[in-house]
Short mmCIF file of C-alpha atoms in Angstrom, two decimals:
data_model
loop_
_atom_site.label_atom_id
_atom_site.label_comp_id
_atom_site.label_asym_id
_atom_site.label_seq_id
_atom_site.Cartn_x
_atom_site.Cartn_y
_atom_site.Cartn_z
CA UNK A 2 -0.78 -4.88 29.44
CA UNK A 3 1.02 -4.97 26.03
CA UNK A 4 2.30 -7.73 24.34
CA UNK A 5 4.55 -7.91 22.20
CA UNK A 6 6.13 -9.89 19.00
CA UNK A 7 8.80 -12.53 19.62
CA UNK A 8 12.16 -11.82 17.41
CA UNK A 9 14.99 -14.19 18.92
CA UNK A 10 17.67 -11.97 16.89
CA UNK A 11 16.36 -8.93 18.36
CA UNK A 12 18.57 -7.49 20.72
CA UNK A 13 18.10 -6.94 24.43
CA UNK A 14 17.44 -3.52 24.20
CA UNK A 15 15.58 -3.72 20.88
CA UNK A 16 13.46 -6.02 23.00
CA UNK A 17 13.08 -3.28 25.66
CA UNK A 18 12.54 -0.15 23.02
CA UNK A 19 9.64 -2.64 21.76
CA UNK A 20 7.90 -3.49 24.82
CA UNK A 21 8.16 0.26 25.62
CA UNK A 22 6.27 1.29 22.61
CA UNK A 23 3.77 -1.27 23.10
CA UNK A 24 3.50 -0.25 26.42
CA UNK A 25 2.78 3.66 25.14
CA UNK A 26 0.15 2.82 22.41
CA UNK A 27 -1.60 0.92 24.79
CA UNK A 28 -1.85 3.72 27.27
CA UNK A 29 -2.02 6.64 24.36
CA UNK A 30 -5.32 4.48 23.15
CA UNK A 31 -7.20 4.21 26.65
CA UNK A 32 -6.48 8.21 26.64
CA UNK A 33 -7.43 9.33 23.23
CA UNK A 34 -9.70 6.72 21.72
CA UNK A 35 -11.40 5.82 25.43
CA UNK A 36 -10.56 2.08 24.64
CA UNK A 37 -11.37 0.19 27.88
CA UNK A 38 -8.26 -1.56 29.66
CA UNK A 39 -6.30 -4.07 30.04
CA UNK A 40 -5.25 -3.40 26.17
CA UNK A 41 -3.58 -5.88 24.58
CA UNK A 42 -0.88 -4.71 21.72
CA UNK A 43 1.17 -7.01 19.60
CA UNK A 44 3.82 -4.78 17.23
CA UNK A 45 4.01 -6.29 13.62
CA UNK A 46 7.46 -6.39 11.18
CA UNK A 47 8.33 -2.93 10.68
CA UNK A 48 7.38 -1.86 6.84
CA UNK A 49 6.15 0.98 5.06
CA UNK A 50 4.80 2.13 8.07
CA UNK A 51 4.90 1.07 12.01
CA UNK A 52 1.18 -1.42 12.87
CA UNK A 53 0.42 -2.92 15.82
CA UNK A 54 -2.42 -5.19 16.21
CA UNK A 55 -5.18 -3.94 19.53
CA UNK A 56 -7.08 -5.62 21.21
CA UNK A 57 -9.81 -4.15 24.18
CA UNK A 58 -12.03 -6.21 25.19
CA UNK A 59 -12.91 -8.96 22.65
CA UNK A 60 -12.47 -5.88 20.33
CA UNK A 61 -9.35 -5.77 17.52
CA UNK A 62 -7.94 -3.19 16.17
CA UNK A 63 -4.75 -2.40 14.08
CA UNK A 64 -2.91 1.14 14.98
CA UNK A 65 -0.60 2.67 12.45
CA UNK A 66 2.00 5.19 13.46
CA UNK A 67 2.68 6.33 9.55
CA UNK A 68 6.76 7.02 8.23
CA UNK A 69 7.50 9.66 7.21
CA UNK A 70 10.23 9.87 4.51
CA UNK A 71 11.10 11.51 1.67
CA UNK A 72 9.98 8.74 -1.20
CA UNK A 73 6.47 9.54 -0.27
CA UNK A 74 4.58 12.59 -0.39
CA UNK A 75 3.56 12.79 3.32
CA UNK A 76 2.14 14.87 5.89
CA UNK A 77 -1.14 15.65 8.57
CA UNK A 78 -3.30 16.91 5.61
CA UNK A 79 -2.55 13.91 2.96
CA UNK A 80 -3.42 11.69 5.88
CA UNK A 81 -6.23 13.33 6.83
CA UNK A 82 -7.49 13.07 3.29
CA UNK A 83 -6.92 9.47 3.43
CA UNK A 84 -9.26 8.89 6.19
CA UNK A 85 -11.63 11.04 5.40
CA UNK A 86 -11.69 9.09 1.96
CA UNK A 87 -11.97 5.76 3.61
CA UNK A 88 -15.04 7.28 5.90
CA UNK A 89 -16.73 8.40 2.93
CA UNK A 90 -16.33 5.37 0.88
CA UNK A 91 -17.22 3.44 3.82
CA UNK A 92 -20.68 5.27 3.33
CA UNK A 93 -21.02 3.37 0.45
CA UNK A 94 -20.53 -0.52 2.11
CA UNK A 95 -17.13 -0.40 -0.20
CA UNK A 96 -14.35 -3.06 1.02
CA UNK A 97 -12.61 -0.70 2.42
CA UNK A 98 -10.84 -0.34 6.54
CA UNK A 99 -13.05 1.62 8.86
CA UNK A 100 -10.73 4.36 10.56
CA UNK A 101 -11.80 5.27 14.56
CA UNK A 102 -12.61 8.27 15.72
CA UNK A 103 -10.72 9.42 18.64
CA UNK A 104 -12.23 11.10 21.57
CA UNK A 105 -11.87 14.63 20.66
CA UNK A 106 -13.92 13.80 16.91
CA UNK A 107 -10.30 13.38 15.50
CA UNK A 108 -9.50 10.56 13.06
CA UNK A 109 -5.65 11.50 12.31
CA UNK A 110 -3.28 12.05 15.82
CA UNK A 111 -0.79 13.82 15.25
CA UNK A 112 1.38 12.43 18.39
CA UNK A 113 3.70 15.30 20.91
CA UNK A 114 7.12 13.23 22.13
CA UNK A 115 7.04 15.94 24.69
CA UNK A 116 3.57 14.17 26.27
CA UNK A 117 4.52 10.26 26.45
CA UNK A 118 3.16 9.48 22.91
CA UNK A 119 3.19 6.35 21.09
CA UNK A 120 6.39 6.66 19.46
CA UNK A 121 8.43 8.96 21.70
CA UNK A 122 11.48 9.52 19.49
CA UNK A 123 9.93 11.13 16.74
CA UNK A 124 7.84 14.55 17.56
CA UNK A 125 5.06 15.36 15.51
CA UNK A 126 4.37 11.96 14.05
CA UNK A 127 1.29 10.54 12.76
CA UNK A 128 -1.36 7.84 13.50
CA UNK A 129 -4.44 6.49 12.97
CA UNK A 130 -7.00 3.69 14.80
CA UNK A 131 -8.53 1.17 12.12
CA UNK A 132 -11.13 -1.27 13.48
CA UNK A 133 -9.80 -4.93 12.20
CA UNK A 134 -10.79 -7.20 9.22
CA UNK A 135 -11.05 -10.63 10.18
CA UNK A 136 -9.74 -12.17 6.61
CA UNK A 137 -7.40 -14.14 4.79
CA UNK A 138 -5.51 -13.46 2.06
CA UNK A 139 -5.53 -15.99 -1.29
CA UNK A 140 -8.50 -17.76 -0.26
CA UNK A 141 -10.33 -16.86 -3.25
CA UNK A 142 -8.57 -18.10 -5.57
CA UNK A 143 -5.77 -21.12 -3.88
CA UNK A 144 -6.44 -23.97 -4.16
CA UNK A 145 -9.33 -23.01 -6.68
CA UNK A 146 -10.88 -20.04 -8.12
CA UNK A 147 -13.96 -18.90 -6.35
CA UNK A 148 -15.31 -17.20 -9.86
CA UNK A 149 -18.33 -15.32 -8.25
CA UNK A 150 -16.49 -13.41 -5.28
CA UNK A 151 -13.28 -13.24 -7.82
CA UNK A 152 -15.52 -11.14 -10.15
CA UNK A 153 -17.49 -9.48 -6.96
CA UNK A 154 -13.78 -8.11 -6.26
CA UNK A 155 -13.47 -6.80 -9.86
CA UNK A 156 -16.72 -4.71 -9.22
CA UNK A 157 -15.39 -3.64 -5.70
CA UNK A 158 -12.16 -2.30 -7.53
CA UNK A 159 -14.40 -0.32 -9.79
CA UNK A 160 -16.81 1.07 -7.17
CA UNK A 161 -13.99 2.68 -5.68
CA UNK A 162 -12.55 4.05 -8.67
CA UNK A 163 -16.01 5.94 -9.57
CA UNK A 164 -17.13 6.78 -5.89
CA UNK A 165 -13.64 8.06 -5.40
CA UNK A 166 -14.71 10.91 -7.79
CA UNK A 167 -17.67 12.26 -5.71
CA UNK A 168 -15.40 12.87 -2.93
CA UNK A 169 -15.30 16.16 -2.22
CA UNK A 170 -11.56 17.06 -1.87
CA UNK A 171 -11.16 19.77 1.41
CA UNK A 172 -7.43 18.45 1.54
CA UNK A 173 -4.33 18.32 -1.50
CA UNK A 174 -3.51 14.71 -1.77
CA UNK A 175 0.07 13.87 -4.72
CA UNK A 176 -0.37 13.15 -7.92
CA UNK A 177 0.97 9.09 -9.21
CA UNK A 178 2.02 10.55 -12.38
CA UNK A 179 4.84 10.17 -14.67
CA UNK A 180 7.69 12.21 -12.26
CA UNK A 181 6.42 10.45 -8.99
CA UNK A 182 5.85 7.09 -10.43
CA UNK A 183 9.23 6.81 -12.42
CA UNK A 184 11.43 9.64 -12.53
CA UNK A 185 11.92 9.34 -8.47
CA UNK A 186 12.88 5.88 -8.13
CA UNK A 187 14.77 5.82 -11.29
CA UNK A 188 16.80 8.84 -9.47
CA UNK A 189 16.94 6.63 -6.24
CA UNK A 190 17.63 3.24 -8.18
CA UNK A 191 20.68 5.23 -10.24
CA UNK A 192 21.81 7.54 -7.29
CA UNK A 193 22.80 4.05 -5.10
CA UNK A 194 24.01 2.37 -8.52
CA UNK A 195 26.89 5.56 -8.87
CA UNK A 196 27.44 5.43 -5.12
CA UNK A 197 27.88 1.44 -4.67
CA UNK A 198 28.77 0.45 -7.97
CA UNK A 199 30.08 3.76 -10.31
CA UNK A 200 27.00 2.09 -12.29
CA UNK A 201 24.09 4.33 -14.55
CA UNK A 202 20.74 3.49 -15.92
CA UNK A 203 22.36 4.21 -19.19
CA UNK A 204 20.72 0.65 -20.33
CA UNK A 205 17.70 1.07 -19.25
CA UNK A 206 16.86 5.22 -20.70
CA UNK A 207 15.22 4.00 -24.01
CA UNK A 208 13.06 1.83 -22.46
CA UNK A 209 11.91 4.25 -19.90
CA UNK A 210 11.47 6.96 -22.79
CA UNK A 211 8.98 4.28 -24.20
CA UNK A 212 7.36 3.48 -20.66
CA UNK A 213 6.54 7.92 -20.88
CA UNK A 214 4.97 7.81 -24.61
CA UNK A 215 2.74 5.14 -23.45
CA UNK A 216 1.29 6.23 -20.49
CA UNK A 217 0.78 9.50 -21.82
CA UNK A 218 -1.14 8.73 -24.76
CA UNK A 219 -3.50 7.97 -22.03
CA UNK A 220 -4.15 11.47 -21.13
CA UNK A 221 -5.99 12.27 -18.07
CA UNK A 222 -9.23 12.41 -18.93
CA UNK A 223 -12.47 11.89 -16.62
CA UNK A 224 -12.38 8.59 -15.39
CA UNK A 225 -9.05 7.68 -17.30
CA UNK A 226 -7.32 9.52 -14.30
CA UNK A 227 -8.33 9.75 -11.14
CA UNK A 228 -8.09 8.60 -7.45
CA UNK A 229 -6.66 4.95 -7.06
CA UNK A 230 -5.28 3.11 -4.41
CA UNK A 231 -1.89 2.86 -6.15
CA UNK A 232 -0.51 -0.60 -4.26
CA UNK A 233 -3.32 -3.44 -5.15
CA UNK A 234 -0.98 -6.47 -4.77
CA UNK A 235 -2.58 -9.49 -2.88
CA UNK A 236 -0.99 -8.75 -0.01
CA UNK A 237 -3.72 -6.07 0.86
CA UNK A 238 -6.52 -7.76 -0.38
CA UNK A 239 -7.91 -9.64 2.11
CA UNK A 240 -11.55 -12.13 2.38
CA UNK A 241 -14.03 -13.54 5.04
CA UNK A 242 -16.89 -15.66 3.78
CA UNK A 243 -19.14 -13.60 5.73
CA UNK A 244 -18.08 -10.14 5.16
CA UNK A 245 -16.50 -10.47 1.91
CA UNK A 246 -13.63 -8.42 1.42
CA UNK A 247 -11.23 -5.56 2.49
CA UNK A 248 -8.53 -3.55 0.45
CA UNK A 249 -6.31 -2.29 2.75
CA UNK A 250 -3.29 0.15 3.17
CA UNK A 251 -4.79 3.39 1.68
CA UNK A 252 -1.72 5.28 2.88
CA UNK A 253 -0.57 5.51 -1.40
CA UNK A 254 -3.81 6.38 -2.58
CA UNK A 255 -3.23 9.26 -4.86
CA UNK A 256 -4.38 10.50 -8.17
CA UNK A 257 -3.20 8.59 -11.39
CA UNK A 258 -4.19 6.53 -13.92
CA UNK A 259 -6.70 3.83 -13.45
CA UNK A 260 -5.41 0.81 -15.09
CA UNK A 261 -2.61 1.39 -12.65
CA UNK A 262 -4.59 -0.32 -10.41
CA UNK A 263 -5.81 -2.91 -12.83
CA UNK A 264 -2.20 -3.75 -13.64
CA UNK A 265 -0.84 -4.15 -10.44
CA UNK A 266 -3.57 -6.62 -9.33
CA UNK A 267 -3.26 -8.56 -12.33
CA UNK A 268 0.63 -8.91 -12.74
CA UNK A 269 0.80 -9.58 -8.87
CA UNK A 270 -1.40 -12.55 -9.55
CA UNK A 271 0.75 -13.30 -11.82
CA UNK A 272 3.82 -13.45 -9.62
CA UNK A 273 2.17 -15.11 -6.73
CA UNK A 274 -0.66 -17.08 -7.38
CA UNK A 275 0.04 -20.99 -9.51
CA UNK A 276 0.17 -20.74 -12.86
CA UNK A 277 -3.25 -22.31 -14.18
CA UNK A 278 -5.27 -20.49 -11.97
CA UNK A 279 -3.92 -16.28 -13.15
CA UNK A 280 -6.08 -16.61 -16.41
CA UNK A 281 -9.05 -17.99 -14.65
CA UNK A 282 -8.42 -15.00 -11.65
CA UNK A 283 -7.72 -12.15 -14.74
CA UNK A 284 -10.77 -13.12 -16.37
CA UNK A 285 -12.96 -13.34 -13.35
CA UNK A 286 -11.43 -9.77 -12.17
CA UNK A 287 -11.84 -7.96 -15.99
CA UNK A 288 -15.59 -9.56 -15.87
CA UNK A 289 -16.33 -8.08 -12.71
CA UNK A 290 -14.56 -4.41 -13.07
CA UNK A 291 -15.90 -4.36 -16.81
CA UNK A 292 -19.54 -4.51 -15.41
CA UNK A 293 -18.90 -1.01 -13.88
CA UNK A 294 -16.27 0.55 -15.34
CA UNK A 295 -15.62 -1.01 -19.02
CA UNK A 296 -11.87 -0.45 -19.60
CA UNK A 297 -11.04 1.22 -22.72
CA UNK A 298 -8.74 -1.11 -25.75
CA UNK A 299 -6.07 1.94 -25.12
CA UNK A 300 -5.70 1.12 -21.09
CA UNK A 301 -5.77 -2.94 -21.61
CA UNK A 302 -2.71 -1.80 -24.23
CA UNK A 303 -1.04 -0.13 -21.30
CA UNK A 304 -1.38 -3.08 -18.53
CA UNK A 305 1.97 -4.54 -19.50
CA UNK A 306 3.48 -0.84 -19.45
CA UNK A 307 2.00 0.00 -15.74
CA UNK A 308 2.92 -3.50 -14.34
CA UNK A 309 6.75 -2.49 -15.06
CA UNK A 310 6.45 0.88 -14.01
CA UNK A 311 4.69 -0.60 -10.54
CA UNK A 312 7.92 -2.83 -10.51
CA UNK A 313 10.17 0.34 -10.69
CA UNK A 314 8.15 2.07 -7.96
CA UNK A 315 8.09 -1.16 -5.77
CA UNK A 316 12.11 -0.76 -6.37
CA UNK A 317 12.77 2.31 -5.59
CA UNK A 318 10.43 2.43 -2.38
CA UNK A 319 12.47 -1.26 -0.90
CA UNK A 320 15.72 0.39 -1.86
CA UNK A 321 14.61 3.78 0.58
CA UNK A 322 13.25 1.63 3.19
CA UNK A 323 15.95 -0.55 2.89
CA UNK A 324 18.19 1.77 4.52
CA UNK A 325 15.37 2.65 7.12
CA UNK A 326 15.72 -0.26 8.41
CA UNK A 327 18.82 -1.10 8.58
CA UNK A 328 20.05 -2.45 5.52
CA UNK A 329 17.13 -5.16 4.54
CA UNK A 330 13.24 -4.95 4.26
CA UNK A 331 12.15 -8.03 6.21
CA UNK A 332 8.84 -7.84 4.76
CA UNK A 333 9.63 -7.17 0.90
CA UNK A 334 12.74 -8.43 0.65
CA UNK A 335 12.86 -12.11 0.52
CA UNK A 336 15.35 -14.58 2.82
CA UNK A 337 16.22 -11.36 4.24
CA UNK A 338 18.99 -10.53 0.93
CA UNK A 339 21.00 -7.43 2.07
CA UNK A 340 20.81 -4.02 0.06
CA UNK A 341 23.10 -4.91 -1.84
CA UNK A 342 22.24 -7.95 -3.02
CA UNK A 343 18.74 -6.58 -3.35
CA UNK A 344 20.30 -4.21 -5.85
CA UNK A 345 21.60 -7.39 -7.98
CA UNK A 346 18.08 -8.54 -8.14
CA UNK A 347 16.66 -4.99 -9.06
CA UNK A 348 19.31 -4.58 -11.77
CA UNK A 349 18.82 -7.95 -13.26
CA UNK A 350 15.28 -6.92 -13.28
CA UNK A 351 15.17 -3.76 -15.22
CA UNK A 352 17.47 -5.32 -17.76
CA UNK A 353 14.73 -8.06 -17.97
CA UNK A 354 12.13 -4.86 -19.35
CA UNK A 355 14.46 -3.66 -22.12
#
């Protein structure tokens, strides 16, 4: 039996197309993954990606079908390389999801519409079983700052970023670099500026000619560049007292610069956490990640630099998805603001960096 996620301004047959899918998941995992019935499946907000929440048998789960659009470098091998890189790190006890095997050996299902698969409107889609985290977000540092596991999380960051290298690579997985992680959503930002507005980016070029220089003094050297997750905001962060934590949504790992990572985490915390805790959080974090990867004077430089260019990305990714879903991101955008006025904000923004 599925159930499914209450939306009074859904329509009818939204309602209907929703209890359908749940419906199909719940079947597609008693067939592939052997998960015992009744199956219980509860469809999140639509985002980056489509997740339900499972559950079989006192057991939870979360089941992505993945988007696939052009703002991200997807396809069957990156995914596969995703969760065969959260398997291996997994080896290693590191807070990362567990993906399930399917019957077959399979971790990535690559779903037929012809064969009454999960999502039936889109052939050749993607998926994946993770067994469920049982944490909460903030709870390590709201109301106070829990300085031990704060700086335990620093190390975890770091783990990954070294382990990461000894994974041997059988599938291609994108690059974050400079034309992925600014020249595309500065070409999305400015395409629906001339289309909406008759607007350019004229304003912001200098600026983003200076946001270049700096990252690439970096170079890509060992350990300066390598795999990252490439979206470390709280939001995927999560913490149980018992099994510490779990950094989730893998689905933008990539390979890039590794203060990437550092910067997005720490100007997140900046954004969302009360103001006289972020110092107490940053430290904690730097303390932790220091102990096993000491970051170099050059990358700490370069934090300020990443945490705009992470703002540009995040822009340019609502802006696509915004359209995806029919004119708002209910789970980025928020008090549901239309595209439009979305692009206000974003504009206002970039003018803020120069």
């Amino acid at each position: 039996m599925a159930s499914i996620m209450n939306n009074t301004s859904d329509s009818s047959a939204s309602d209907k197309s929703s209890e359908q899918s749940c419906s199909a998941v719940a079947a597609y995992l008693v067939e592939h993954y052997g998960l015992a019935p009744p199956v219980d499946v509860h469809e999140l907000e639509p985002g980056a990606n489509r997740n339900f929440i499972i559950t079989s048998q006192d057991q939870r789960y979360v089941y992505r079908i993945y988007t696939d659009h052009d703002f991200y470098v997807r396809n069957p091998e990156a995914y596969r390389y995703e969760l065969d890189l959260l398997a291996y790190l997994g080896e290693y006890n590191l807070a990362v999801p567990e993906p399930v095997r399917r019957l077959d050996g399979e971790r990535l299902s690559v779903l037929d519409a012809g064969s009454g698969s999960p999502d039936p409107w889109r052939d050749g889609a993607c998926s994946a079983l993770f067994r469920f985290f049982e944490g909460e977000e903030h709870v390590t540092w709201y109301p106070e700052v829990k300085e031990p596991v704060v700086t335990s999380f620093g190390a975890a960051v770091a783990e990954v970023h070294q382990q990461a290298d000894q994974f041997p690579k059988p599938y291609r997985r994108h690059h974050f670099d400079l034309q992925y992680l600014l020249d595309g959503p500065l070409h999305t930002l400015e395409s629906i500026l001339k289309e909406r507005r008759g607007e350019d980016l004229a304003f912001f070029k200098d600026y983003a000619d200076h946001m270049r220089r700096q990252i690439s003094g970096l170079g890509k050297g060992k350990d300066i560049y390598g795999l990252i997750h490439a979206d470390l905001h709280v939001g995927n962060i999560l913490y149980h007292p018992d099994n510490g934590y779990c950094i989730l949504d893998f689905d933008q790992c990539a390979f890039g610069w590794r203060s990437y990572d550092v910067a997005t985490f720490k100007y997140n915390i900046i954004e969302t956490v009360p103001d006289h805790l972020t110092d107490e959080i940053w430290r904690c974090f730097l303390e932790g990640y220091n102990r096993v990867r000491p970051l170099t004077q050059q990358e700490l430089d370069c934090l300020p630099v990443f945490a705009n260019a992470w703002t540009l990305w995040d822009i340019g990714e609502t802006l696509v998805l915004a359209t995806e879903w029919g004119g708002h991101r209910p789970d980025l955008v928020e008090g549901d603001l239309t595209q439009d006025e979305y692009l206000d904000w974003a504009v206002e923004t970039l003018r803020g960096m120069v």
